[in-house]
CSV table of C-alpha atoms in Angstrom, one decimal:
chain,number,residue,atom,x,y,z
A,1,MET,CA,0.0,0.0,0.0
A,2,LYS,CA,1.3,3.5,-0.9
A,3,HIS,CA,1.2,6.0,2.0
A,4,VAL,CA,1.0,9.7,2.5
A,5,GLU,CA,2.8,11.4,5.3
A,6,PHE,CA,0.9,13.6,7.7
A,7,PRO,CA,2.4,16.3,10.0
A,8,GLY,CA,4.5,14.8,12.6
A,9,GLY,CA,5.6,11.9,10.3
A,10,GLU,CA,2.5,9.7,10.6
A,11,LYS,CA,1.8,7.7,7.5
A,12,VAL,CA,-1.7,6.9,6.3
A,13,PRO,CA,-2.8,4.7,3.3
A,14,ALA,CA,-3.0,6.6,0.0
A,15,LEU,CA,-5.9,4.4,-1.1
A,16,GLY,CA,-8.9,4.5,1.3
A,17,LEU,CA,-12.6,4.0,1.4
A,18,GLY,CA,-15.4,6.5,0.8
A,19,THR,CA,-18.9,6.1,2.3
A,20,TRP,CA,-21.0,8.8,0.6
A,21,LYS,CA,-24.5,7.5,0.2
A,22,MET,CA,-23.8,4.4,2.3
A,23,GLY,CA,-25.6,3.5,5.5
A,24,VAL,CA,-28.7,5.4,4.5
A,25,GLY,CA,-31.2,2.6,5.3
A,26,ASP,CA,-30.7,0.6,2.2
A,27,ALA,CA,-31.8,-3.0,2.2
A,28,ASP,CA,-28.3,-3.9,1.0
A,29,GLU,CA,-26.6,-2.4,4.1
A,30,ALA,CA,-25.2,-5.8,5.0
A,31,ALA,CA,-23.4,-5.9,1.6
A,32,GLN,CA,-22.0,-2.3,2.2
A,33,LEU,CA,-20.6,-3.5,5.6
A,34,ARG,CA,-19.0,-6.5,4.0
A,35,ALA,CA,-17.5,-4.2,1.3
A,36,LEU,CA,-15.9,-1.9,3.9
A,37,MET,CA,-14.5,-4.9,5.8
A,38,VAL,CA,-13.0,-6.4,2.6
A,39,GLY,CA,-11.4,-3.1,1.9
A,40,ILE,CA,-9.9,-2.9,5.4
A,41,GLY,CA,-8.6,-6.4,4.8
A,42,LYS,CA,-6.8,-5.2,1.7
A,43,GLY,CA,-5.0,-2.4,3.5
A,44,MET,CA,-7.5,0.4,2.7
A,45,THR,CA,-7.6,1.3,6.4
A,46,LEU,CA,-8.4,5.0,5.9
A,47,ILE,CA,-12.2,5.5,5.9
A,48,ASP,CA,-13.9,8.8,5.1
A,49,THR,CA,-17.4,9.7,6.3
A,50,ALA,CA,-19.3,12.8,7.4
A,51,GLU,CA,-22.1,13.8,9.7
A,52,MET,CA,-24.1,14.8,6.6
A,53,TYR,CA,-24.0,11.3,5.0
A,54,GLY,CA,-27.3,9.8,5.9
A,55,ASP,CA,-27.7,12.1,8.8
A,56,GLY,CA,-25.1,10.1,10.8
A,57,ARG,CA,-26.1,6.6,9.5
A,58,SER,CA,-22.9,6.4,7.4
A,59,GLU,CA,-20.9,7.0,10.6
A,60,GLN,CA,-22.9,4.3,12.3
A,61,LEU,CA,-22.1,1.9,9.5
A,62,VAL,CA,-18.4,2.7,9.8
A,63,ALA,CA,-18.6,2.0,13.5
A,64,LYS,CA,-19.8,-1.5,12.7
A,65,ALA,CA,-17.0,-2.0,10.2
A,66,ILE,CA,-14.2,-0.9,12.5
A,67,GLU,CA,-15.4,-2.6,15.7
A,68,GLY,CA,-12.6,-4.5,17.4
A,69,GLN,CA,-9.9,-3.0,15.1
A,70,ARG,CA,-10.2,0.8,15.8
A,71,ASP,CA,-6.4,1.0,16.5
A,72,ARG,CA,-5.6,0.2,12.9
A,73,ILE,CA,-8.2,2.4,11.2
A,74,PHE,CA,-7.7,6.1,10.3
A,75,VAL,CA,-11.1,7.7,10.5
A,76,VAL,CA,-12.0,10.9,8.7
A,77,SER,CA,-15.3,12.8,9.3
A,78,LYS,CA,-16.6,16.3,8.7
A,79,VAL,CA,-18.6,19.0,10.2
A,80,LEU,CA,-21.3,20.8,8.2
A,81,PRO,CA,-20.7,24.5,7.6
A,82,GLY,CA,-24.1,25.3,9.3
A,83,ASN,CA,-22.8,23.7,12.5
A,84,ALA,CA,-19.3,25.2,12.3
A,85,SER,CA,-19.4,27.8,15.0
A,86,ARG,CA,-16.9,27.2,17.8
A,87,LYS,CA,-19.5,25.6,20.1
A,88,GLY,CA,-21.3,24.0,17.1
A,89,THR,CA,-18.1,22.3,15.9
A,90,ILE,CA,-17.6,20.8,19.3
A,91,LYS,CA,-21.2,19.5,19.5
A,92,ALA,CA,-21.1,18.1,16.0
A,93,CYS,CA,-17.9,16.3,16.7
A,94,GLU,CA,-19.3,14.8,19.9
A,95,ASN,CA,-22.3,13.6,17.9
A,96,SER,CA,-20.0,12.0,15.3
A,97,LEU,CA,-18.0,10.3,18.1
A,98,LYS,CA,-21.2,8.7,19.4
A,99,ASN,CA,-22.2,7.6,15.9
A,100,LEU,CA,-18.7,6.2,15.3
A,101,ASN,CA,-18.6,4.6,18.8
A,102,THR,CA,-15.1,5.9,19.3
A,103,THR,CA,-13.4,8.3,21.6
A,104,PHE,CA,-11.5,10.2,18.9
A,105,ILE,CA,-11.5,11.0,15.2
A,106,ASP,CA,-8.2,10.9,13.4
A,107,LEU,CA,-8.9,13.7,10.9
A,108,TYR,CA,-11.8,16.2,11.2
A,109,LEU,CA,-12.7,18.5,8.3
A,110,LEU,CA,-14.8,21.5,7.6
A,111,HIS,CA,-17.0,20.1,4.8
A,112,TRP,CA,-17.1,23.3,2.8
A,113,ARG,CA,-17.1,27.1,3.4
A,114,GLY,CA,-20.1,28.6,5.3
A,115,THR,CA,-21.0,31.8,7.0
A,116,TYR,CA,-19.2,31.2,10.3
A,117,PRO,CA,-15.7,32.9,10.4
A,118,LEU,CA,-12.9,30.4,9.9
A,119,ALA,CA,-11.4,31.6,13.2
A,120,GLU,CA,-14.5,30.3,15.0
A,121,THR,CA,-14.4,26.9,13.3
A,122,PHE,CA,-10.7,26.4,13.9
A,123,ALA,CA,-10.9,27.5,17.5
A,124,GLY,CA,-13.4,24.6,17.9
A,125,PHE,CA,-10.9,22.3,16.1
A,126,GLU,CA,-8.2,23.4,18.6
A,127,ASP,CA,-10.5,22.8,21.5
A,128,LEU,CA,-11.3,19.3,20.3
A,129,LYS,CA,-7.6,18.5,19.6
A,130,ALA,CA,-6.7,19.7,23.1
A,131,ALA,CA,-9.4,17.5,24.6
A,132,GLY,CA,-8.1,14.5,22.6
A,133,LYS,CA,-11.3,14.1,20.6
A,134,ILE,CA,-9.5,14.7,17.2
A,135,ARG,CA,-5.9,14.1,16.2
A,136,HIS,CA,-5.7,16.3,13.1
A,137,TYR,CA,-8.0,18.8,11.4
A,138,GLY,CA,-8.4,20.3,8.0
A,139,VAL,CA,-10.7,21.5,5.3
A,140,SER,CA,-12.7,20.2,2.3
A,141,ASN,CA,-13.6,22.0,-1.0
A,142,PHE,CA,-11.1,24.8,-0.3
A,143,ASP,CA,-9.5,26.5,-3.4
A,144,VAL,CA,-6.4,28.7,-3.3
A,145,ASP,CA,-8.3,31.8,-2.3
A,146,ASP,CA,-9.9,30.0,0.6
A,147,LEU,CA,-6.5,28.8,1.8
A,148,ASP,CA,-5.2,32.4,1.5
A,149,GLU,CA,-8.1,33.5,3.7
A,150,LEU,CA,-7.4,30.8,6.2
A,151,ALA,CA,-3.7,31.7,6.4
A,152,ALA,CA,-4.6,35.4,6.9
A,153,GLU,CA,-7.4,34.8,9.5
A,154,VAL,CA,-5.9,31.8,11.4
A,155,PRO,CA,-2.1,32.0,10.7
A,156,GLU,CA,-1.5,29.4,13.5
A,157,ALA,CA,-3.9,26.8,12.0
A,158,GLN,CA,-2.3,23.4,11.5
A,159,CYS,CA,-4.3,22.4,8.5
A,160,ALA,CA,-3.4,18.8,7.8
A,161,ALA,CA,-5.5,18.0,4.7
A,162,ASN,CA,-7.7,19.5,2.0
A,163,GLN,CA,-10.3,17.1,0.5
A,164,VAL,CA,-11.5,18.1,-3.0
A,165,GLN,CA,-13.1,16.5,-6.1
A,166,TYR,CA,-10.3,15.1,-8.3
A,167,ASN,CA,-10.4,12.6,-11.1
A,168,LEU,CA,-9.4,12.2,-14.8
A,169,SER,CA,-12.4,14.4,-15.8
A,170,ASP,CA,-11.8,17.0,-13.1
A,171,ARG,CA,-8.1,17.9,-13.2
A,172,GLY,CA,-8.4,21.6,-12.4
A,173,ILE,CA,-6.5,21.3,-9.1
A,174,GLU,CA,-3.3,20.4,-11.0
A,175,TRP,CA,-3.0,24.0,-12.2
A,176,ASP,CA,-2.6,25.8,-8.8
A,177,LEU,CA,-4.3,24.1,-5.9
A,178,TYR,CA,-2.3,20.9,-5.8
A,179,PRO,CA,1.1,22.7,-6.1
A,180,ARG,CA,0.0,25.1,-3.3
A,181,CYS,CA,-0.9,22.3,-1.0
A,182,GLN,CA,2.4,20.5,-1.7
A,183,LYS,CA,4.3,23.7,-0.9
A,184,ASP,CA,2.4,24.1,2.4
A,185,GLY,CA,2.7,20.4,3.4
A,186,VAL,CA,-1.0,19.9,3.2
A,187,ALA,CA,-2.1,16.4,2.2
A,188,MET,CA,-4.9,16.3,-0.5
A,189,MET,CA,-7.8,13.8,-0.6
A,190,ALA,CA,-9.5,13.0,-3.9
A,191,TYR,CA,-13.2,12.4,-3.6
A,192,CYS,CA,-15.2,11.1,-6.5
A,193,PRO,CA,-12.0,9.7,-8.0
A,194,LEU,CA,-14.1,7.6,-10.4
A,195,GLY,CA,-16.2,10.6,-11.5
A,196,GLN,CA,-19.2,9.1,-9.7
A,197,GLY,CA,-18.9,6.0,-11.8
A,198,ARG,CA,-18.6,7.7,-15.2
A,199,LEU,CA,-15.0,6.6,-15.7
A,200,ILE,CA,-15.7,2.9,-15.0
A,201,ASN,CA,-17.1,2.3,-18.5
A,202,ASN,CA,-15.0,4.9,-20.4
A,203,ALA,CA,-13.9,3.1,-23.6
A,204,GLY,CA,-10.7,5.1,-23.8
A,205,LEU,CA,-9.3,3.5,-20.6
A,206,GLY,CA,-9.8,0.0,-21.9
A,207,ALA,CA,-6.4,-0.5,-23.6
A,208,ILE,CA,-4.5,0.8,-20.6
A,209,ALA,CA,-6.5,-1.4,-18.3
A,210,GLN,CA,-5.9,-4.4,-20.5
A,211,LYS,CA,-2.1,-3.7,-20.5
A,212,HIS,CA,-2.0,-3.8,-16.7
A,213,GLY,CA,-4.5,-6.6,-16.3
A,214,VAL,CA,-6.9,-4.5,-14.2
A,215,THR,CA,-10.2,-2.7,-14.6
A,216,ASN,CA,-10.8,0.8,-15.9
A,217,ALA,CA,-11.6,1.8,-12.3
A,218,ALA,CA,-8.1,0.7,-11.1
A,219,ILE,CA,-6.5,2.8,-13.8
A,220,ALA,CA,-8.5,5.9,-12.9
A,221,LEU,CA,-7.6,5.4,-9.3
A,222,ALA,CA,-3.9,4.8,-10.1
A,223,PHE,CA,-4.0,8.1,-12.0
A,224,THR,CA,-4.9,10.0,-8.8
A,225,LEU,CA,-2.4,8.0,-6.7
A,226,ARG,CA,0.5,9.0,-9.0
A,227,LEU,CA,0.7,12.4,-7.3
A,228,PRO,CA,2.7,12.6,-4.1
A,229,GLY,CA,0.7,13.6,-1.1
A,230,MET,CA,-2.6,12.5,-2.7
A,231,ILE,CA,-5.1,10.2,-0.9
A,232,SER,CA,-7.9,8.7,-3.0
A,233,ILE,CA,-11.2,7.6,-1.4
A,234,PRO,CA,-13.4,5.6,-3.9
A,235,LYS,CA,-16.7,4.4,-2.6
A,236,SER,CA,-18.2,1.0,-3.5
A,237,SER,CA,-20.9,-1.0,-1.9
A,238,HIS,CA,-19.8,-4.3,-3.5
A,239,GLU,CA,-17.0,-6.6,-2.4
A,240,LYS,CA,-15.9,-7.4,-6.0
A,241,ARG,CA,-15.5,-3.8,-6.9
A,242,VAL,CA,-13.6,-3.0,-3.7
A,243,LEU,CA,-11.1,-5.8,-4.6
A,244,GLU,CA,-10.8,-4.3,-8.1
A,245,ASN,CA,-10.2,-0.9,-6.7
A,246,ALA,CA,-7.5,-2.2,-4.3
A,247,ALA,CA,-5.4,-3.3,-7.3
A,248,ALA,CA,-4.8,0.4,-8.0
A,249,ALA,CA,-2.3,0.6,-5.2
A,250,ASP,CA,0.1,-1.7,-7.1
A,251,ILE,CA,-0.1,0.0,-10.5
A,252,VAL,CA,2.7,2.2,-11.7
A,253,LEU,CA,1.6,4.2,-14.8
A,254,ASP,CA,4.4,4.7,-17.2
A,255,ALA,CA,5.1,7.6,-19.5
A,256,GLU,CA,3.2,6.0,-22.4
A,257,ASP,CA,0.1,5.5,-20.1
A,258,LEU,CA,0.2,9.1,-18.9
A,259,ALA,CA,0.6,10.5,-22.4
A,260,ALA,CA,-2.5,8.5,-23.5
A,261,LEU,CA,-4.4,9.7,-20.5
A,262,ASP,CA,-3.5,13.3,-21.2
A,263,LYS,CA,-4.8,12.9,-24.7
A,264,LEU,CA,-8.1,11.4,-23.5
A,265,PHE,CA,-8.4,13.9,-20.6
A,266,PRO,CA,-6.3,17.0,-21.2
A,267,PRO,CA,-4.7,18.6,-18.2
A,268,PRO,CA,-5.7,22.2,-17.4
A,269,ARG,CA,-4.0,25.0,-19.2
A,270,LYS,CA,-5.5,27.8,-17.1
A,271,LYS,CA,-7.2,28.3,-13.7
A,272,ARG,CA,-10.5,26.4,-13.4
A,273,SER,CA,-13.2,26.7,-10.9
A,274,LEU,CA,-13.0,24.1,-8.2
A,275,ALA,CA,-15.2,21.1,-9.1
A,276,MET,CA,-17.7,20.2,-6.4
A,277,THR,CA,-20.4,17.5,-6.1
């Protein structure tokens, strides 16, 4: 498994598990639980969730998946911007801790920008960190200008990660946001790395996938993982697809592969608006 280094030298899996739209009362929830546990077994021990996902039911599903093995799982959750006052951030985190049946969250993120001042939200993060309820904190859906504001308003903030939409179809961050995060030592997390499934059946990926003996999805994920400091969090409710996704961790795309992917999905040649789903 490839790894990404966090502040302080901690290494986390570069390929993790997303849970958006999971644990929302589906009849197939047992299959979703099995999929998460299979992923954990393949080394995908970083699991991303949020209070928003299923109004906490996603977090409750994660709690079942990590029961008895919490010490080997890196749990990521997020506070909604509408809850992100100083006191609201603390309350939201405590609710997530209950849902997750754990005493701490490894990485706690502001889900996106809201109306509360960043200084309030990050004061809440610092309170939670001091209390041992979170280990790291960061942001999600922050572009360069948002990071500039954060640096100006909360210069002492120890932002560990920025989670954004990134995949072959949405490469805008390569222009300026990814280099900025690399410069600042901020890990990046790619959500929707399969383009919400659009890339799975993309005909153009077939030849590269055949060359490596994997699925289109594995190639799309390997593309995100090629970048240092990038964590990819694909979501799948099916064991078979989780196993297919896990193969991405072992793929090294060569110059020929990358040239072909650039032709299919051209890199940005100017600033693009941050993609958000």
